[in-house]
């Protein structure tokens, strides 16, 4: 089955700096890569996603890049703010038997220092 | 527009007991997936329901079972609880036109003593 590795496990940045989180996946059939933000006591919130036919996608301060050949994808957050502090998860999915199960990385705890 | 709702928020059980967790999908969604999130880990896929049938199952024992109702809401049942079943149980909903785009509820925190 699919295996997703995520690095780093913790990341501290100064407010206004950029943050980058990287993930690799193992299944070449994976074609959808979402990123979720999870705040304490809440469920994961979808913040951005990318499909395998696209190399990069941007939404305001957040961007995701995908390298299918190397099987890795990254989340970039620019101009970080204290409210960006949370645990971020990458995930991957591939169609199987008519359903899509998400395989998640272990998460990155991002701390933005004011 | 209500998002994914789960109940109860917290639950405490003892080993060997049985538990039922509930989920109502986001409006317009017809597919429900359940995930288990252990402390400090990413969510792990349990199973997915569509048209009241289990469509796919992750690597979880038969003690974990589910059900989907005609109104698309769903239940997760866990029998013979073990200490290791303590986790946050998350429900995610999607619709058949975009099964991979899944929206999560806040989860049910289950503690097994």
Coordinates of C-alpha atoms in Angstrom, one line a residue:
Chain A
X1 CA 0.0 0.0 0.0
X2 CA 0.9 3.7 -0.1
X3 CA 3.4 5.1 2.4
X4 CA 3.8 8.9 3.0
X5 CA 6.8 10.3 4.8
X6 CA 6.7 13.9 6.1
X7 CA 9.6 16.1 7.3
X8 CA 10.3 17.9 9.5
X9 CA 8.3 16.7 12.5
X10 CA 8.6 20.1 14.2
X11 CA 9.4 23.6 12.7
X12 CA 9.8 26.9 14.4
X13 CA 9.9 30.1 12.4
X14 CA 9.9 33.8 13.1
X15 CA 6.7 35.7 12.2
X16 CA 7.0 36.9 8.6
X17 CA 9.5 34.2 7.6
X18 CA 8.6 31.4 5.2
X19 CA 8.0 27.7 6.2
X20 CA 8.4 24.7 4.0
X21 CA 7.2 21.2 4.7
X22 CA 8.1 18.2 2.5
X23 CA 6.5 14.9 1.9
X24 CA 7.4 11.8 -0.2
X25 CA 5.1 9.1 -1.4
X26 CA 5.7 5.5 -2.6
X27 CA 2.7 4.6 -4.8
X28 CA 3.2 5.9 -8.4
X29 CA -0.6 5.5 -8.9
X30 CA -1.3 8.3 -6.3
X31 CA -2.8 11.2 -8.1
X32 CA -4.3 13.5 -5.5
X33 CA -2.3 15.3 -2.7
X34 CA -4.1 17.4 -0.1
X35 CA -2.7 19.3 2.8
X36 CA -4.6 19.7 6.1
X37 CA -4.1 22.0 9.0
X38 CA -5.2 20.7 12.5
X39 CA -5.5 23.0 15.4
X40 CA -5.7 21.8 19.0
X41 CA -9.0 20.1 19.7
X42 CA -10.2 20.4 16.1
X43 CA -10.4 18.1 13.1
X44 CA -8.1 18.5 10.1
X45 CA -9.0 21.4 7.8
X46 CA -8.3 21.1 4.1
X47 CA -6.2 24.1 3.2
X48 CA -4.9 23.3 -0.3
X49 CA -4.6 20.4 -2.7
X50 CA -3.0 19.4 -6.0
X51 CA -3.5 16.8 -8.6
X52 CA -0.9 14.9 -10.5
X53 CA -1.5 16.7 -13.7
X54 CA -0.4 20.0 -12.1
X55 CA 3.1 21.0 -10.9
X56 CA 2.2 23.9 -8.7
X57 CA -0.8 25.6 -7.1
X58 CA -1.0 28.8 -5.1
X59 CA -3.6 30.3 -2.9
X60 CA -2.6 33.6 -1.3
X61 CA 0.2 32.9 1.1
X62 CA 0.1 29.1 0.6
X63 CA 1.5 27.1 -2.3
X64 CA 2.1 23.5 -3.0
X65 CA 4.5 22.0 -5.5
X66 CA 4.6 18.4 -6.9
X67 CA 7.4 16.5 -8.5
X68 CA 5.9 13.3 -9.9
X69 CA 9.2 11.9 -11.0
X70 CA 10.8 12.1 -7.6
X71 CA 7.5 11.3 -5.9
X72 CA 7.6 14.3 -3.6
X73 CA 5.5 17.3 -2.8
X74 CA 5.9 20.3 -0.6
X75 CA 3.9 23.0 1.2
X76 CA 5.2 26.5 1.2
X77 CA 3.8 29.2 3.6
X78 CA 5.0 32.7 3.1
X79 CA 4.8 35.7 5.4
X80 CA 3.9 33.4 8.3
X81 CA 1.6 34.7 11.1
X82 CA 1.0 33.4 14.6
X83 CA -2.4 32.0 13.6
X84 CA -0.5 29.7 11.2
X85 CA 0.8 27.8 14.2
X86 CA -0.8 24.3 14.1
X87 CA 0.0 20.7 13.0
X88 CA 0.1 20.2 9.2
X89 CA -0.5 16.9 7.5
X90 CA 0.2 15.9 3.9
X91 CA -1.8 13.0 2.4
X92 CA -2.0 11.1 -0.8
X93 CA -4.7 9.1 -2.5
X94 CA -5.2 6.9 -5.6
X95 CA -8.4 5.4 -7.0
X96 CA -9.0 1.9 -5.7
X97 CA -12.1 -0.2 -6.1
X98 CA -14.1 3.0 -6.7
X99 CA -13.1 4.8 -3.5
X100 CA -10.4 7.1 -2.4
X101 CA -8.7 6.5 0.9
X102 CA -6.3 9.1 2.2
X103 CA -2.9 8.0 3.4
X104 CA -1.4 10.6 5.8
X105 CA 2.1 11.6 6.9
X106 CA 2.8 11.8 10.6
X107 CA 2.4 15.6 10.7
X108 CA 4.6 18.7 11.2
X109 CA 4.1 20.9 14.2
X110 CA 4.6 24.5 13.0
X111 CA 5.3 27.2 15.6
X112 CA 5.3 30.8 14.5
X113 CA 7.1 33.0 17.0
X114 CA 5.8 36.6 17.2
Chain B
X1 CA -24.4 25.3 5.9
X2 CA -23.4 22.8 8.5
X3 CA -20.2 21.0 8.1
X4 CA -19.4 17.5 9.2
X5 CA -20.8 16.9 12.7
X6 CA -19.8 14.1 15.1
X7 CA -21.1 12.9 18.4
X8 CA -20.3 12.5 21.2
X9 CA -17.3 14.8 21.6
X10 CA -15.7 12.7 24.3
X11 CA -16.3 9.2 25.5
X12 CA -14.8 7.1 28.3
X13 CA -15.2 3.3 28.2
X14 CA -13.5 0.3 29.9
X15 CA -11.8 -2.6 28.3
X16 CA -14.2 -5.1 26.7
X17 CA -17.1 -2.7 26.3
X18 CA -18.6 -1.7 23.0
X19 CA -19.0 1.9 21.6
X20 CA -21.0 3.6 18.9
X21 CA -19.9 6.9 17.3
X22 CA -22.0 9.0 15.0
X23 CA -21.4 11.2 12.1
X24 CA -23.6 13.5 9.9
X25 CA -21.9 14.5 6.6
X26 CA -21.7 17.9 5.1
X27 CA -24.8 19.0 3.2
X28 CA -24.7 17.6 -0.3
X29 CA -22.3 14.9 0.5
X30 CA -23.2 11.2 0.2
X31 CA -20.0 9.4 1.2
X32 CA -18.6 8.9 4.7
X33 CA -15.1 7.8 5.6
X34 CA -13.8 7.0 9.1
X35 CA -10.3 7.5 10.3
X36 CA -8.5 6.7 13.6
X37 CA -5.9 9.3 14.8
X38 CA -3.6 8.1 17.6
X39 CA -1.9 10.8 19.7
X40 CA 0.9 12.5 17.7
X41 CA 0.1 10.5 14.5
X42 CA -1.7 11.2 11.3
X43 CA -5.2 9.8 10.7
X44 CA -5.4 6.2 9.5
X45 CA -8.2 5.0 7.2
X46 CA -10.7 2.6 8.7
X47 CA -13.4 2.3 6.1
X48 CA -15.6 4.2 3.6
X49 CA -19.4 4.0 3.1
X50 CA -21.5 4.9 0.1
X51 CA -25.0 3.8 -0.7
X52 CA -25.2 2.2 2.7
X53 CA -22.4 -0.3 1.8
X54 CA -18.8 -0.6 2.9
X55 CA -16.8 0.2 -0.2
X56 CA -13.2 0.0 1.1
X57 CA -11.6 -1.0 4.3
X58 CA -8.2 -0.3 5.8
X59 CA -6.1 -2.5 8.0
X60 CA -8.5 -2.8 10.9
X61 CA -9.9 -5.9 12.6
X62 CA -13.5 -7.0 12.4
X63 CA -14.1 -5.5 15.8
X64 CA -14.5 -2.3 13.8
X65 CA -17.8 -2.1 11.9
X66 CA -20.0 0.6 10.5
X67 CA -23.3 1.5 9.0
X68 CA -24.7 4.2 6.7
X69 CA -28.3 5.3 6.8
X70 CA -30.5 6.4 4.0
X71 CA -29.9 10.1 5.0
X72 CA -26.1 9.4 4.5
X73 CA -25.3 9.7 8.2
X74 CA -23.1 7.0 9.6
X75 CA -22.1 5.1 12.7
X76 CA -18.8 3.5 13.7
X77 CA -19.0 0.6 16.1
X78 CA -16.1 -0.9 18.0
X79 CA -16.6 -4.1 20.0
X80 CA -14.4 -5.7 22.7
X81 CA -12.5 -2.4 23.3
X82 CA -8.8 -2.6 23.9
X83 CA -6.6 0.0 25.6
X84 CA -5.0 0.6 22.2
X85 CA -8.3 1.7 20.8
X86 CA -7.9 5.0 22.7
X87 CA -7.7 7.7 20.0
X88 CA -9.5 10.5 18.2
X89 CA -12.0 9.1 15.7
X90 CA -12.6 11.3 12.7
X91 CA -15.4 11.2 10.2
X92 CA -14.8 12.7 6.7
X93 CA -17.5 13.3 4.1
X94 CA -17.3 13.7 0.3
X95 CA -19.5 13.2 -2.7
X96 CA -19.2 10.7 -5.6
X97 CA -18.2 13.5 -8.0
X98 CA -15.1 14.2 -6.0
X99 CA -14.5 11.3 -3.6
X100 CA -10.9 12.3 -2.8
X101 CA -11.8 15.8 -1.5
X102 CA -12.7 15.0 2.0
X103 CA -13.9 17.3 4.8
X104 CA -13.4 16.3 8.4
X105 CA -15.4 16.7 11.5
X106 CA -14.0 17.7 14.9
X107 CA -13.8 14.0 15.9
X108 CA -14.8 11.9 19.0
X109 CA -12.1 11.5 21.6
X110 CA -12.4 7.9 22.9
X111 CA -10.5 6.9 26.1
X112 CA -10.4 3.2 27.0
X113 CA -9.5 2.5 30.7

